[in-house]
Coordinates of C-alpha atoms in Angstrom, one line a residue:
X63 CA 0.0 0.0 0.0
X64 CA 2.8 2.4 0.9
X65 CA 4.5 1.9 -2.5
X66 CA 1.4 2.7 -4.5
X67 CA 0.6 5.7 -2.5
X68 CA 4.2 6.9 -2.9
X69 CA 3.4 7.0 -6.7
X70 CA 0.3 9.1 -6.0
X71 CA 2.0 12.5 -6.5
X72 CA 3.7 11.6 -9.7
X73 CA 0.6 10.2 -11.3
X74 CA -1.6 13.1 -10.2
X75 CA 0.9 15.7 -11.4
X76 CA 1.7 14.0 -14.7
X77 CA 0.4 15.9 -17.7
X78 CA 0.0 13.4 -20.5
X79 CA -0.4 16.1 -23.2
X80 CA 2.8 17.8 -22.1
X81 CA 4.7 14.5 -22.0
X82 CA 3.5 13.7 -25.5
X83 CA 4.4 17.2 -26.9
X84 CA 7.9 16.9 -25.5
X85 CA 8.4 13.3 -26.8
X86 CA 10.9 12.8 -29.7
X87 CA 8.7 10.0 -31.1
X88 CA 5.1 10.6 -30.0
X89 CA 3.8 7.6 -31.9
X90 CA 6.0 5.2 -29.9
X91 CA 5.6 7.2 -26.7
X92 CA 1.8 7.0 -26.8
X93 CA 1.9 3.2 -27.2
X94 CA 4.4 3.0 -24.2
X95 CA 2.2 5.3 -22.1
X96 CA -0.9 3.2 -22.9
X97 CA 0.9 0.1 -21.7
X98 CA 2.2 1.7 -18.6
X99 CA -1.1 3.4 -17.6
X100 CA -3.1 0.2 -18.3
X101 CA -0.7 -1.8 -16.1
X102 CA -0.9 0.9 -13.4
X103 CA -4.7 1.1 -13.6
X104 CA -5.0 -2.7 -13.1
X105 CA -2.8 -2.4 -10.0
X106 CA -4.6 0.7 -8.7
X107 CA -8.0 -0.9 -9.2
X108 CA -7.0 -3.9 -7.1
X109 CA -5.4 -1.7 -4.4
X110 CA -8.4 0.7 -4.5
X111 CA -10.8 -2.1 -3.9
X112 CA -8.8 -3.2 -0.9
X113 CA -8.5 0.3 0.6
X114 CA -12.3 0.9 0.0
X115 CA -13.0 -2.4 1.8
X116 CA -10.8 -1.3 4.7
X117 CA -12.6 2.1 4.8
X118 CA -15.9 0.4 4.9
X119 CA -14.7 -1.9 7.7
X120 CA -13.4 1.0 9.8
X121 CA -16.7 2.9 9.2
X122 CA -18.7 -0.1 10.3
X123 CA -16.6 -0.4 13.5
X124 CA -17.2 3.3 14.3
X125 CA -20.9 3.0 13.6
X126 CA -21.2 -0.2 15.6
X127 CA -19.3 1.2 18.5
X128 CA -21.5 4.3 18.5
X129 CA -24.6 2.1 18.3
X130 CA -23.4 0.2 21.4
X131 CA -22.7 3.5 23.2
X132 CA -26.2 4.7 22.5
X133 CA -27.6 1.3 23.5
X134 CA -25.9 1.2 26.9
X135 CA -27.0 4.8 27.4
X136 CA -30.5 3.7 26.9
X137 CA -30.2 0.7 29.2
X138 CA -28.8 2.9 31.9
X139 CA -31.9 5.2 31.6
X140 CA -34.1 2.1 31.8
X141 CA -32.3 0.9 34.9
X142 CA -32.6 4.2 36.6
X143 CA -36.3 4.4 35.7
X144 CA -36.7 1.0 37.3
X145 CA -34.8 2.2 40.4
X146 CA -31.8 0.0 39.7
X147 CA -29.0 2.4 40.2
X148 CA -26.3 -0.3 40.4
X149 CA -27.4 -1.7 37.1
X150 CA -27.3 1.8 35.7
X151 CA -23.7 2.2 36.9
X152 CA -22.8 -1.1 35.2
X153 CA -24.3 0.1 31.9
X154 CA -22.7 3.5 32.1
X155 CA -19.3 1.9 32.8
X156 CA -19.6 -0.2 29.7
X157 CA -20.6 2.9 27.8
X158 CA -17.5 4.7 29.1
X159 CA -15.3 1.8 27.9
X160 CA -16.8 1.9 24.4
X161 CA -16.5 5.7 24.4
X162 CA -12.8 5.3 25.1
X163 CA -12.5 3.1 21.9
X164 CA -14.4 5.6 19.8
X165 CA -11.4 8.1 19.3
X166 CA -9.1 5.3 18.2
X167 CA -11.7 3.9 15.8
X168 CA -12.3 7.4 14.4
X169 CA -8.6 8.0 13.8
X170 CA -8.4 4.6 12.0
X171 CA -11.4 5.4 9.9
X172 CA -10.2 8.9 9.0
X173 CA -6.9 7.4 7.8
X174 CA -8.7 4.7 5.8
X175 CA -11.0 7.3 4.3
X176 CA -8.1 9.5 3.2
X177 CA -6.3 6.6 1.6
X178 CA -9.5 5.6 -0.2
X179 CA -10.0 9.1 -1.4
X180 CA -6.4 9.2 -2.8
X181 CA -6.8 5.9 -4.4
X182 CA -10.1 6.9 -6.1
X183 CA -8.5 10.1 -7.3
X184 CA -5.5 8.2 -8.7
X185 CA -7.9 5.7 -10.3
X186 CA -10.0 8.4 -11.9
X187 CA -6.8 10.3 -13.2
X188 CA -5.5 7.1 -14.8
X189 CA -8.8 6.4 -16.5
X190 CA -8.9 10.0 -17.8
X191 CA -5.3 9.8 -19.0
X192 CA -6.1 6.6 -20.9
X193 CA -9.1 8.1 -22.5
X194 CA -6.9 11.1 -23.5
X195 CA -4.4 8.8 -25.1
X196 CA -7.0 6.9 -26.9
X197 CA -8.5 10.1 -28.3
X198 CA -5.0 11.4 -29.4
X199 CA -3.6 8.0 -30.6
X200 CA -5.1 8.1 -34.1
X201 CA -4.3 11.8 -34.6
X202 CA -0.7 11.2 -33.5
X203 CA -0.3 8.2 -35.8
X204 CA -1.8 10.2 -38.7
X205 CA 0.6 13.1 -38.1
X206 CA 3.6 10.7 -37.7
X207 CA 2.7 9.1 -41.1
X208 CA 2.5 12.5 -42.7
X209 CA 5.9 13.4 -41.2
X210 CA 7.5 10.2 -42.5
X211 CA 6.1 10.9 -45.9
X212 CA 7.4 14.5 -45.8
X213 CA 10.8 13.1 -44.9
X214 CA 10.8 10.8 -47.9
X215 CA 9.7 13.8 -50.1
X216 CA 12.6 15.8 -48.7
X217 CA 15.0 12.9 -49.4
X218 CA 13.7 12.7 -53.0
X219 CA 14.1 16.4 -53.3
X220 CA 17.7 16.1 -52.2
X221 CA 18.3 13.4 -54.8
X222 CA 16.8 15.6 -57.5
X223 CA 19.0 18.5 -56.4
X224 CA 22.0 16.2 -56.6
X225 CA 21.0 15.0 -60.1
X226 CA 20.5 18.6 -61.2
X227 CA 24.0 19.4 -59.8
X228 CA 25.5 16.5 -61.8
X229 CA 23.8 17.7 -65.0
X230 CA 25.1 21.2 -64.4
X231 CA 28.6 19.9 -63.9
X232 CA 28.3 17.8 -67.1
X233 CA 27.2 20.9 -69.0
X234 CA 30.2 22.8 -67.7
X235 CA 32.5 20.0 -68.8
X236 CA 30.9 19.9 -72.2
X237 CA 31.3 23.6 -72.6
X238 CA 34.9 23.3 -71.6
X239 CA 35.4 20.6 -74.2
X240 CA 33.8 22.8 -76.9
X241 CA 36.2 25.6 -76.0
X242 CA 39.2 23.3 -76.2
X243 CA 38.0 22.1 -79.7
X244 CA 37.5 25.6 -80.9
X245 CA 41.0 26.5 -79.7
X246 CA 42.5 23.5 -81.5
X247 CA 40.7 24.4 -84.7
X248 CA 41.9 28.0 -84.4
X249 CA 45.5 26.8 -83.9
X250 CA 45.3 24.5 -86.9
X251 CA 44.1 27.4 -89.0
X252 CA 46.8 29.7 -87.7
X253 CA 49.5 27.0 -88.3
X254 CA 48.4 26.4 -92.0
X255 CA 50.8 27.7 -94.8
X256 CA 49.8 31.2 -96.2
X257 CA 48.0 31.1 -99.5
X258 CA 50.0 32.2 -102.6
X259 CA 47.5 34.3 -104.5
X260 CA 49.6 34.6 -107.7
X261 CA 50.1 30.8 -107.8
X262 CA 46.4 30.3 -107.5
X263 CA 45.6 32.7 -110.3
X264 CA 48.3 30.9 -112.4
X265 CA 46.5 27.7 -111.9
X266 CA 43.2 29.3 -112.9
X267 CA 44.6 30.6 -116.2
X268 CA 46.5 27.4 -116.9
X269 CA 43.2 25.5 -116.6
X270 CA 41.5 28.0 -118.9
X271 CA 44.3 27.6 -121.5
X272 CA 44.0 23.8 -121.4
X273 CA 40.3 24.1 -122.0
X274 CA 40.8 26.4 -125.0
X275 CA 43.4 24.0 -126.5
X276 CA 40.9 21.1 -126.2
X277 CA 38.2 23.2 -128.0
X278 CA 40.6 24.0 -130.9
X279 CA 41.6 20.3 -131.2
X280 CA 37.9 19.3 -131.2
X281 CA 37.1 21.8 -134.0
X282 CA 40.0 20.5 -136.1
X283 CA 38.8 16.9 -135.9
X284 CA 35.3 18.0 -137.0
X285 CA 36.7 19.8 -140.0
X286 CA 38.8 16.8 -141.1
X287 CA 35.8 14.5 -140.8
X288 CA 33.5 16.8 -142.6
X289 CA 31.2 17.2 -139.6

């Protein structure tokens, strides 16, 4: 009994919503809290039943003792009415004996009543916390699922960014290769022998002269053949 009442303060002060809000993984935490609270509730129910039974027993002892006090008071009155003072003294002595027990019985009952009140309060708090967890369980799971999906989207976005970076790097390398090719072509052009314009013209006129000679030879053959 002492151990479970020692837990009273922590259970009563615990704020399930605050605990869940501070949890790194609310989805796992809500499942763990559900298990812990359910186990605690079963223990508290059993202990509460015992404490309430003890409260009822102490109350019954107080009530029975008071009933006996009242009964012996009544018997003493009857004895005096009958003129039996000695009997009245005996009844009053018994009444005084019972009255002496009354204070001790009342102290025991008050303690039992306080314990029972604490146990009922702890029981009600646990029931309320469990209902709170049940109500938030699906919401937390849904939010956790969305968070996991968002995390995957973020990972895919990162992969897309990396791919875009690779393409950009490839484009830069391709541009660099084009620049190198252009430079090579330019160097080839610069390294080529200069053109001799006179020699080129000479070739032009030589070709023209050869063509004229062919024409004259063709005309000669036609004349000889009578064509």
